[in-house]
XYZ file of N, CA and C in Angstrom:
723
model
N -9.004 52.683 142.158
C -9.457 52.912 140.791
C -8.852 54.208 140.264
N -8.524 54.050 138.540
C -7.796 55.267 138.205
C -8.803 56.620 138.331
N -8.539 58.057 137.981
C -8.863 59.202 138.321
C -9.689 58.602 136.520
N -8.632 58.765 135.323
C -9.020 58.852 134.168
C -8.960 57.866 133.084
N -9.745 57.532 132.204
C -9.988 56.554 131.871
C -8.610 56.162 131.058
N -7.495 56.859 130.598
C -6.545 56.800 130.005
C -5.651 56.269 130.645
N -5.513 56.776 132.334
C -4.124 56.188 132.880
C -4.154 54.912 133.205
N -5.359 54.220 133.591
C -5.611 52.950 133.808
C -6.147 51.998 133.200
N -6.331 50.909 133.714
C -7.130 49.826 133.154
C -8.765 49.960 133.170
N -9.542 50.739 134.321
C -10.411 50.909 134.442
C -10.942 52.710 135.047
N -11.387 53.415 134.767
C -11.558 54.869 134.654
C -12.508 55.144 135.166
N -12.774 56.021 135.690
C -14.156 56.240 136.754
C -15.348 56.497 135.655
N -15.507 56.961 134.390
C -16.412 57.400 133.401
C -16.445 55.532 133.173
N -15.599 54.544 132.852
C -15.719 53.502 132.220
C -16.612 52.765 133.496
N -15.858 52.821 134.310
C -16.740 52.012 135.630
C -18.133 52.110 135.740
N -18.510 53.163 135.632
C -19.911 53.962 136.023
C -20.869 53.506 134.616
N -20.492 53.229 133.470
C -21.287 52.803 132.085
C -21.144 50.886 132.717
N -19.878 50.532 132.948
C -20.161 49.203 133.283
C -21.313 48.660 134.463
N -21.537 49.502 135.200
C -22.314 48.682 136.227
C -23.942 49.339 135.691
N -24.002 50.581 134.697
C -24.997 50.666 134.657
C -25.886 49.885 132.955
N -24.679 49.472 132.358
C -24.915 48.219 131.395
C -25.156 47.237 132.602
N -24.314 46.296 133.431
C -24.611 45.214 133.517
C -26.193 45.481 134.353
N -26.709 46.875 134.793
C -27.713 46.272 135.261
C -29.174 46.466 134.564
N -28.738 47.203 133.689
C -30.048 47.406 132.472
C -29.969 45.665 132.231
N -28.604 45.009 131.673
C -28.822 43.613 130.862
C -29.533 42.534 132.275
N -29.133 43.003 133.223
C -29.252 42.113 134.232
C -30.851 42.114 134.066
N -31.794 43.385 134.139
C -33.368 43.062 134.297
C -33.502 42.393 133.085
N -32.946 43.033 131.584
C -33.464 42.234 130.464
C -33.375 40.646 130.472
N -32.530 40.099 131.254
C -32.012 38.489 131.574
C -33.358 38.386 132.705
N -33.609 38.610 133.504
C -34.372 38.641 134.713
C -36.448 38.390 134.209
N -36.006 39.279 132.916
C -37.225 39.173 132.014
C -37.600 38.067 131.076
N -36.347 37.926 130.949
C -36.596 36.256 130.079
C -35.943 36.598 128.298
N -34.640 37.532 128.727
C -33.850 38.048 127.521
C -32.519 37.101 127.260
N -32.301 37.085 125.921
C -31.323 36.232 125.144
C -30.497 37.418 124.809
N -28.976 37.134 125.259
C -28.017 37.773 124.865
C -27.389 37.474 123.118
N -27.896 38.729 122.193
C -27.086 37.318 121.301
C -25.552 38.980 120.741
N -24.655 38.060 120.403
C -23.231 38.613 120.588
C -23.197 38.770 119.242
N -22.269 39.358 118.667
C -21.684 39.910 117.496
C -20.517 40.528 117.860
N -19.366 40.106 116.585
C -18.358 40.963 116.138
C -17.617 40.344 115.290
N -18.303 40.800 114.069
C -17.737 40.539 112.438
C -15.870 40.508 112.451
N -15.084 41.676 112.784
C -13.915 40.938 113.036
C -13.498 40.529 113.352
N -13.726 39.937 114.677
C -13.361 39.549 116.060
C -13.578 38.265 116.603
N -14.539 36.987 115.907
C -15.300 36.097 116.155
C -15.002 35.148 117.231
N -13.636 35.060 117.630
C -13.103 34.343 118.762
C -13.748 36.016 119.826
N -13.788 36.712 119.918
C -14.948 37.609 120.654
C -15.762 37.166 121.152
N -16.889 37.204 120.046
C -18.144 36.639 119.888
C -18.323 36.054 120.864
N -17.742 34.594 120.749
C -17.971 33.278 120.818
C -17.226 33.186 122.558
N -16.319 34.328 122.849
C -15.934 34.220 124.376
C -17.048 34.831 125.490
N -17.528 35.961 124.725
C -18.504 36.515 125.266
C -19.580 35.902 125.692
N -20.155 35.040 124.621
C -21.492 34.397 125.183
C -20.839 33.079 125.766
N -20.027 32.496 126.087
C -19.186 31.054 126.829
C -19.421 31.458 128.071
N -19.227 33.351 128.468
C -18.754 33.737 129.563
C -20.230 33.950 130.193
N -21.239 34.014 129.790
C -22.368 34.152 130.397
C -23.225 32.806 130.168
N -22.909 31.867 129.163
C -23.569 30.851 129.387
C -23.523 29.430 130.562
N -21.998 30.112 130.438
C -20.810 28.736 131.309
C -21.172 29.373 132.518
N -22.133 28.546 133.478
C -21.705 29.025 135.216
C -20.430 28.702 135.742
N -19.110 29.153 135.454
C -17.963 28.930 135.938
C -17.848 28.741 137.568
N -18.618 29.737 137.919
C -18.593 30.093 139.608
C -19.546 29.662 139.857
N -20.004 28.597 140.878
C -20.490 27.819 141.924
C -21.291 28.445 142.160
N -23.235 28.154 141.711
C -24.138 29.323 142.387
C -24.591 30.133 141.710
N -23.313 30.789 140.343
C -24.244 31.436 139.490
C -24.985 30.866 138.570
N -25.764 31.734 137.977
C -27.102 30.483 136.757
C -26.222 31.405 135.388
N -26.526 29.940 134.559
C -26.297 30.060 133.435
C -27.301 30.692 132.753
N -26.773 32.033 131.515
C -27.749 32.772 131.212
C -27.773 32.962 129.652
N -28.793 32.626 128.683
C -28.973 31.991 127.535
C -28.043 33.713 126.830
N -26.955 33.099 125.970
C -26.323 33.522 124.926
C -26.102 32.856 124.042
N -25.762 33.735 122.617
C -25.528 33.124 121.182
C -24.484 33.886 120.834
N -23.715 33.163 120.359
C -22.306 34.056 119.454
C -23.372 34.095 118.000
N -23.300 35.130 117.360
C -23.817 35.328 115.730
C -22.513 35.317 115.021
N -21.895 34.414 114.240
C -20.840 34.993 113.135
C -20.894 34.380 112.137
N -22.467 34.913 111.528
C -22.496 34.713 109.716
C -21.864 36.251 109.375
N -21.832 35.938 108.167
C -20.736 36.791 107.646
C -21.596 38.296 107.236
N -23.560 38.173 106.900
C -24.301 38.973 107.474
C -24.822 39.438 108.749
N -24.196 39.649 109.623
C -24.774 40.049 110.986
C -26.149 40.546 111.161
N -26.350 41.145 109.922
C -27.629 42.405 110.296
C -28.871 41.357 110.120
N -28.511 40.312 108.215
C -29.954 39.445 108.597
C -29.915 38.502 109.573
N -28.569 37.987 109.790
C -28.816 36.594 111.129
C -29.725 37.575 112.142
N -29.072 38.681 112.757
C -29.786 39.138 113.795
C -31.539 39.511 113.687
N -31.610 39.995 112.397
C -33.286 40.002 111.795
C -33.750 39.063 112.440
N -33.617 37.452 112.046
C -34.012 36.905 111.977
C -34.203 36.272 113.649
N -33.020 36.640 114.224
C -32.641 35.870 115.761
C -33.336 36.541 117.079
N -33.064 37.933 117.088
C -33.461 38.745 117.567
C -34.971 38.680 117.916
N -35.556 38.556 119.530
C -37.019 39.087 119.596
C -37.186 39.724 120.322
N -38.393 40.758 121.097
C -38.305 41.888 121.457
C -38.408 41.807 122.925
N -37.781 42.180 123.580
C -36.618 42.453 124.964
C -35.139 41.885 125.170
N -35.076 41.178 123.931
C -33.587 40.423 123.933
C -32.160 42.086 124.004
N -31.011 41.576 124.163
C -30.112 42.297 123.789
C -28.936 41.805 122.797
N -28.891 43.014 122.035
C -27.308 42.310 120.944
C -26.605 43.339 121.947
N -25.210 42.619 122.019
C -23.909 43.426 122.567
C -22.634 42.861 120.896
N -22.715 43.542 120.954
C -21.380 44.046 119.866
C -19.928 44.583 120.562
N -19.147 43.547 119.939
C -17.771 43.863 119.784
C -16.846 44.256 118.913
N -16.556 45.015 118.983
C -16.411 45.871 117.235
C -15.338 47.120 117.802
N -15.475 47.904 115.888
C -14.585 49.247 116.349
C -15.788 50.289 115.865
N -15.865 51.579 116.174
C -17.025 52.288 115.565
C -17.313 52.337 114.345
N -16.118 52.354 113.706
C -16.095 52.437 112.043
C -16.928 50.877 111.587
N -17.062 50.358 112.269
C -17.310 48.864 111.650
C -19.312 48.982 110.956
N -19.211 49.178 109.977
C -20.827 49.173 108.796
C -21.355 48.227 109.618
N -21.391 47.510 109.568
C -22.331 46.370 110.007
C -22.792 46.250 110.781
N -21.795 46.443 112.190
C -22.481 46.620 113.596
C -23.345 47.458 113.767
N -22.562 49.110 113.247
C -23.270 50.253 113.020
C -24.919 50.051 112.261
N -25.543 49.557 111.687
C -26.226 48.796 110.982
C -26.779 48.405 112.017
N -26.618 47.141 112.477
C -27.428 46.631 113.163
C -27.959 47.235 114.989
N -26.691 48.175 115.083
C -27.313 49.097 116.206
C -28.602 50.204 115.981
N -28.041 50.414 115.087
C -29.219 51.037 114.374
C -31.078 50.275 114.095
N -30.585 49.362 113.978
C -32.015 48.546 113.702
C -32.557 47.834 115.027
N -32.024 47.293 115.747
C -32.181 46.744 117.237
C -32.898 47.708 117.471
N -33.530 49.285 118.246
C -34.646 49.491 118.602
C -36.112 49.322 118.132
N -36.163 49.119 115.969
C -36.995 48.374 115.858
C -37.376 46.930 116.121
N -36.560 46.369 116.538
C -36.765 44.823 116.925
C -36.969 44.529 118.548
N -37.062 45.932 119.284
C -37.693 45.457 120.494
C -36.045 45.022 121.407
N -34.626 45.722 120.860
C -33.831 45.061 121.080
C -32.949 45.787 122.346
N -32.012 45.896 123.639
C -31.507 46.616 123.802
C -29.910 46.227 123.074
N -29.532 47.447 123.807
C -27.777 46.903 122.830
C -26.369 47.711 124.067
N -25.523 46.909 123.379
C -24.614 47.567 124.560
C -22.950 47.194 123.214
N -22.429 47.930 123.093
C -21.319 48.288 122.446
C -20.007 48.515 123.096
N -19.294 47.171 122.663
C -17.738 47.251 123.294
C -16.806 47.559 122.007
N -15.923 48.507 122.279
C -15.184 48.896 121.360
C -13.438 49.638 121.813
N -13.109 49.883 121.401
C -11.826 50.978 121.406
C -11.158 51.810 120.173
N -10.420 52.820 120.710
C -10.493 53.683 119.795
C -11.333 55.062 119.942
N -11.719 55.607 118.489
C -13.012 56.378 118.664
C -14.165 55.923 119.024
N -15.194 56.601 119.960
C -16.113 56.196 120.062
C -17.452 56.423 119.380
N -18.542 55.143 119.334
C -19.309 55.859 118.608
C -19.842 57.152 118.717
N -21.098 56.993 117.643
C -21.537 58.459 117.878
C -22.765 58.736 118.855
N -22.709 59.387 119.695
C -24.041 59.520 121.059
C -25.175 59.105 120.339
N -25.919 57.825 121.394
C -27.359 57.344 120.728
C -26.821 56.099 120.200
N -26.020 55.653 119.642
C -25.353 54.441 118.478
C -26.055 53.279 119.205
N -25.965 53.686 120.939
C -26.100 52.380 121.556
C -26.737 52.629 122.670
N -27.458 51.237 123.270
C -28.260 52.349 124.618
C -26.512 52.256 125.610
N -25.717 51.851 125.480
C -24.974 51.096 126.211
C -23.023 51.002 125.595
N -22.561 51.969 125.931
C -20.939 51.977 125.008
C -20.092 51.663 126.421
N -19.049 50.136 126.363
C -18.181 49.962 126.964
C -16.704 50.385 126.450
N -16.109 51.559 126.538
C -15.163 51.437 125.251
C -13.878 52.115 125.689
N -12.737 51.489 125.166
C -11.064 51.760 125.707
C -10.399 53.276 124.363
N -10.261 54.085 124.952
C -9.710 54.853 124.292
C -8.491 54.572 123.375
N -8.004 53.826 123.856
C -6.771 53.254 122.940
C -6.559 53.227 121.682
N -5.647 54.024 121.229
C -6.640 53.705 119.149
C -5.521 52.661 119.076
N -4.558 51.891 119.350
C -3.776 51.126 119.006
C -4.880 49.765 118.606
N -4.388 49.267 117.635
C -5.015 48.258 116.574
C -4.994 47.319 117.497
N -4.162 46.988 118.350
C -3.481 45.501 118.983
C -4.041 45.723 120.186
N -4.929 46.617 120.532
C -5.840 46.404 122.106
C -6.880 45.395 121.994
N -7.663 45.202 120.612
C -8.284 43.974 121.198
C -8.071 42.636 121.610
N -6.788 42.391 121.781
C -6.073 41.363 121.920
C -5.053 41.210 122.983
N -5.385 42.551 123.619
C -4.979 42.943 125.062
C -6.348 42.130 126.148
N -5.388 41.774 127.601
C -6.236 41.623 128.694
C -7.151 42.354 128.921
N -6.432 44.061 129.006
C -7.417 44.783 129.397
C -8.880 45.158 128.723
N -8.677 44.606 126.766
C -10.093 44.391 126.304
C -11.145 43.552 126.875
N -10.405 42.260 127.237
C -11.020 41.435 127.436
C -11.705 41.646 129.166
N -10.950 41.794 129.543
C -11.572 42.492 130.768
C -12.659 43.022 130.662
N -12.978 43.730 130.009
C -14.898 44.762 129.764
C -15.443 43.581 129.998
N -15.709 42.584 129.410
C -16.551 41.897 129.180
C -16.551 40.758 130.521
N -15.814 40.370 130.837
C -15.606 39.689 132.296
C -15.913 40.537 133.475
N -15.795 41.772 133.146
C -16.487 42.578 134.087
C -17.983 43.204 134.251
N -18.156 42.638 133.298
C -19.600 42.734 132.607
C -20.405 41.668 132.936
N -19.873 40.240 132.664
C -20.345 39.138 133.454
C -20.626 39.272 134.957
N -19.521 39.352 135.414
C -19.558 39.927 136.931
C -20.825 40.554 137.599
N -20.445 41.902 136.774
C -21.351 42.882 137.813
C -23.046 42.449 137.511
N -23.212 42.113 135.989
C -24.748 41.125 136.078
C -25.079 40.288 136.901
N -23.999 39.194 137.860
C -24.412 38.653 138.537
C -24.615 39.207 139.574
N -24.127 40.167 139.833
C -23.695 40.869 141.156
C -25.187 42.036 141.409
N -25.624 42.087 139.798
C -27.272 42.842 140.273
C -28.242 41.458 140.633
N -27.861 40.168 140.113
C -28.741 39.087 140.481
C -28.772 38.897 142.483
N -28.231 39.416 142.596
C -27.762 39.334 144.290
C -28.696 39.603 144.846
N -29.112 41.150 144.256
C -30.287 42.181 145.092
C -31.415 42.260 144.045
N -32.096 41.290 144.447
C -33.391 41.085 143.464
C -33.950 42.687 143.637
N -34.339 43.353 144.175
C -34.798 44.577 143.921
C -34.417 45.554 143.622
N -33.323 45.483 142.659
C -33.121 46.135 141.596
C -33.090 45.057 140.612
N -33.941 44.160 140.223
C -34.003 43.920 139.009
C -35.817 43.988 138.466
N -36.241 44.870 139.313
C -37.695 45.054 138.494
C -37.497 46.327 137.603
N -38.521 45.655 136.348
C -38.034 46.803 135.570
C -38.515 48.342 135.999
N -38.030 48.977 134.806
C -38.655 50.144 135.224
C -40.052 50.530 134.688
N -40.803 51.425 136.160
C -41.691 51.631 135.320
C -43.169 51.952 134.319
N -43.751 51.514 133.742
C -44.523 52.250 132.857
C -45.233 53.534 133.482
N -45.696 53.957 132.353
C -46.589 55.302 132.526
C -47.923 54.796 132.964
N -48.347 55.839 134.331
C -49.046 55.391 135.082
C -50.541 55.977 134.443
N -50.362 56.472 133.729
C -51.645 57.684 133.262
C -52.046 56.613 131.970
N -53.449 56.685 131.592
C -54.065 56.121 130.502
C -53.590 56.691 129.227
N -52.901 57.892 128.680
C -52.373 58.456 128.055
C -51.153 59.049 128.120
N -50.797 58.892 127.782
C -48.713 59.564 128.068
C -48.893 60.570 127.255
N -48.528 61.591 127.470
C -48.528 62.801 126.433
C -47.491 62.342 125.802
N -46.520 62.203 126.338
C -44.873 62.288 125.835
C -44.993 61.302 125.128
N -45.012 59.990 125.479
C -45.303 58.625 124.556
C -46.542 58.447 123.288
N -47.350 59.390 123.569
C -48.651 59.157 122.357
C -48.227 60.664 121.328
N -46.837 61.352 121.662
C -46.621 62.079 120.480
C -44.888 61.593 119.928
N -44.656 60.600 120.356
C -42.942 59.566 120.201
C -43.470 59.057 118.609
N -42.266 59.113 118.055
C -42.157 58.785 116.682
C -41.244 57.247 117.027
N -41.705 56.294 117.009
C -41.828 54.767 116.709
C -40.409 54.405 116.135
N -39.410 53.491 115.285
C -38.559 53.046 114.703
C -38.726 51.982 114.064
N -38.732 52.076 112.811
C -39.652 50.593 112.256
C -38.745 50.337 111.214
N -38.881 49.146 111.011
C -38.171 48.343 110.032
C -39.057 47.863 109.238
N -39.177 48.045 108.029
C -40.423 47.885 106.397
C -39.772 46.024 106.300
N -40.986 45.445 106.534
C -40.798 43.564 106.297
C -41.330 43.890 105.164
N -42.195 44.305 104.560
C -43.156 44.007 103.543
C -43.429 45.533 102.519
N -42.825 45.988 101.348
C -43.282 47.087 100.666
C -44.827 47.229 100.371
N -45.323 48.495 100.151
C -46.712 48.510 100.089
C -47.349 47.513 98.650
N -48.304 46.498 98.587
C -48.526 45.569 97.308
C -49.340 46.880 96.877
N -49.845 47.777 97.466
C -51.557 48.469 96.446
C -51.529 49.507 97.149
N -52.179 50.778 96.418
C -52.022 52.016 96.572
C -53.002 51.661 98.058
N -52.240 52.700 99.244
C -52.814 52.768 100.057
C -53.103 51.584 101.226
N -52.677 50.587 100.819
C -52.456 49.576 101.435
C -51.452 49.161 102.684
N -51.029 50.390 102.719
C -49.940 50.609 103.733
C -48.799 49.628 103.870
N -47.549 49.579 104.264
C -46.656 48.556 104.445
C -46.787 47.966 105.720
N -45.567 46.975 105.683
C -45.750 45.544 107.118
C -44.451 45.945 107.444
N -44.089 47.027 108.589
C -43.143 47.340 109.000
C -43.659 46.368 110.662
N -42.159 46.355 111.242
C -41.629 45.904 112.222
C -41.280 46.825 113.188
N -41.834 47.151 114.449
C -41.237 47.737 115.848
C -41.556 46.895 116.953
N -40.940 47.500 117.899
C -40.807 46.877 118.846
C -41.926 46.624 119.582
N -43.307 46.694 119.564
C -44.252 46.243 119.795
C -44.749 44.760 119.038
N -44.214 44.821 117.835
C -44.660 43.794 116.851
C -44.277 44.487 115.219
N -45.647 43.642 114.762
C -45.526 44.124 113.013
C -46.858 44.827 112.876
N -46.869 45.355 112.273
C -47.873 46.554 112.245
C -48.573 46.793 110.364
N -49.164 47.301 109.512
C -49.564 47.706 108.614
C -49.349 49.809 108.991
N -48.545 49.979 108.226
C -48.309 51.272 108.122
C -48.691 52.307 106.825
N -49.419 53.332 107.311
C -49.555 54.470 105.855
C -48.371 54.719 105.611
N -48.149 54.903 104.366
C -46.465 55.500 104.230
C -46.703 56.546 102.962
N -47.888 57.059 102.500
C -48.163 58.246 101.388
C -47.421 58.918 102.138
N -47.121 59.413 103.029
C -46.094 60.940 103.212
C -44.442 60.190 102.767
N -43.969 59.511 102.571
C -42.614 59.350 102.582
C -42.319 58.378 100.911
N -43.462 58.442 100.824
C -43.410 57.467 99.357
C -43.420 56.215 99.303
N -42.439 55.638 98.160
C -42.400 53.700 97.871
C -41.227 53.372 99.070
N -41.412 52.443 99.915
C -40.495 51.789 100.539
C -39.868 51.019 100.568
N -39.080 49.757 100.842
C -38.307 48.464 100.124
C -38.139 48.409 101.704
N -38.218 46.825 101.588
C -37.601 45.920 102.630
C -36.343 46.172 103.315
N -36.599 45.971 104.191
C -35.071 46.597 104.780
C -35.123 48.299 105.448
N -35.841 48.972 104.504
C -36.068 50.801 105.030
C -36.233 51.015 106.511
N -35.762 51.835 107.070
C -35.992 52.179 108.412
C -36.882 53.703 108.066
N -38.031 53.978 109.061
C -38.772 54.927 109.072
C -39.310 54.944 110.646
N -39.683 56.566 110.920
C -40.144 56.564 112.222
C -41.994 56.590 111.844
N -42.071 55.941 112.595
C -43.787 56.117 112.483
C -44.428 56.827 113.992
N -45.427 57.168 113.475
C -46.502 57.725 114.573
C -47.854 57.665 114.140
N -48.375 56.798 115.493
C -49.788 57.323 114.994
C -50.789 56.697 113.288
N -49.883 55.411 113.255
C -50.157 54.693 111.815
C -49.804 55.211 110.920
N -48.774 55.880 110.673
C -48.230 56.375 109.456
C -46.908 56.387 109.800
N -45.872 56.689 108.771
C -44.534 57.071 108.682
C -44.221 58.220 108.410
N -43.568 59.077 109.236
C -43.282 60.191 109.295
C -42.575 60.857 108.333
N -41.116 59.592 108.146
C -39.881 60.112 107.358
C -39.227 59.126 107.306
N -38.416 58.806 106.317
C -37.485 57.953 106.223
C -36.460 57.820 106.665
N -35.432 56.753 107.390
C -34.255 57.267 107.422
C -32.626 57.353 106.671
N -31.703 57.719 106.335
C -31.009 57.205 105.425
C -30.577 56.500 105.958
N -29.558 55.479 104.434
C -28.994 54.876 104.774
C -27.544 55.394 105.518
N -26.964 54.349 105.965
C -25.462 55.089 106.148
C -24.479 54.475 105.032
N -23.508 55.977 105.476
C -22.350 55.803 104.441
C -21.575 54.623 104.537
């Protein structure tokens, strides 16, 4: 294996995000998670990605429920597709609105996410999960070695299915109260603007749908992302550029 992620096909920083994506996705599959795929430019992507985890090619492995998404809105198909422990993996470039968008919204939907790209990378946080080729050349996604992430990604998921004990999740807080967790600001997605003063809105997190105060942050609209705590909304977030 190369020293750096530049001289080779595979880089010791790239290796080390691949096996620790395939084994976060591996418990979310193990849990009873739907892979669903995206990549607005790329759609022969998409559509290889989830073939490659649905198709048991190899003798023995189980076929594991994926969806290629390529309406030409990504963010509402996924609204709508998306339920909470599933994962979106995106194939994209960072600059790409949409994905960016919908990485963004996947922790209110209960979602994990894992991001294949090249080029610049996103920005820290974008994703729980960045597979990505430094290459800024335009014509790498259409290189082997793109396609490779993702076959190697198949792989090593099966390859955590091997040793069932690492696929329990991780976990919870053992204490009746989490300090740390009962002062966490939430990620919610507004389904429903407030109808009546005080009536709070029908935002969406990853627990479910909820009725939220939102007097500290004002009128909200469908679609708004806000962190909540504690039955209220803290702050809004912007949109992006």
């Amino acid at each position: 294996m190369t020293a750096t992620l530049e001289t080779g096909p595979i880089g010791a920083r790239l290796a080390a995000d691949l096996a620790t994506a395939a084994l976060g996705l591996a418990r979310r599959f193990a849990a009873g998670a739907t892979l669903w795929v995206i990549s607005p430019e790329w759609a022969p992507h998409a559509h290889h990605v989830a073939v490659e985890f649905v198709h048991p090619v190899i003798v023995g492995k189980r076929a594991l429920p994926a969806v290629a998404l390529t309406d030409a809105d990504p963010v509402a198909r996924a609204r709508l597709a998306v339920r909470p422990g599933d994962v979106v993996l995106a194939v994209a470039a960072a600059a790409d609105p949409r994905v960016r968008d919908v990485m963004r919204r996947a922790p209110a939907w209960g979602a994990g996410t894992i991001w294949i790209g090249f080029g610049d990378r996103p920005a820290p946080g974008s994703a729980d999960h960045v597979l990505w080729l430094a290459d800024p050349d335009e014509m790498t996604p259409a290189t082997g070695r793109f396609v490779l992430l993702y076959h190697l990604l198949w792989e090593l998921t099966h390859v955590c299915f091997e040793h069932p004990a690492l696929l329990a999740p991780e976990p919870d807080c053992a204490d009746d109260v989490c300090i740390t967790c009962s002062d966490e600001g939430r990620l919610g997605e507004v389904v429903e603007p407030e109808s009546e003063p005080f009536g709070g809105a029908l935002v969406r997190t990853a627990t479910g749908e909820e009725r939220v105060d939102v007097t500290v942050v004002g009128p909200v609209g469908s679609g708004d992302l806000i962190l909540v705590h504690a039955g209220a909304a803290l702050t809004r977030l912007e949109a992006q550029p």
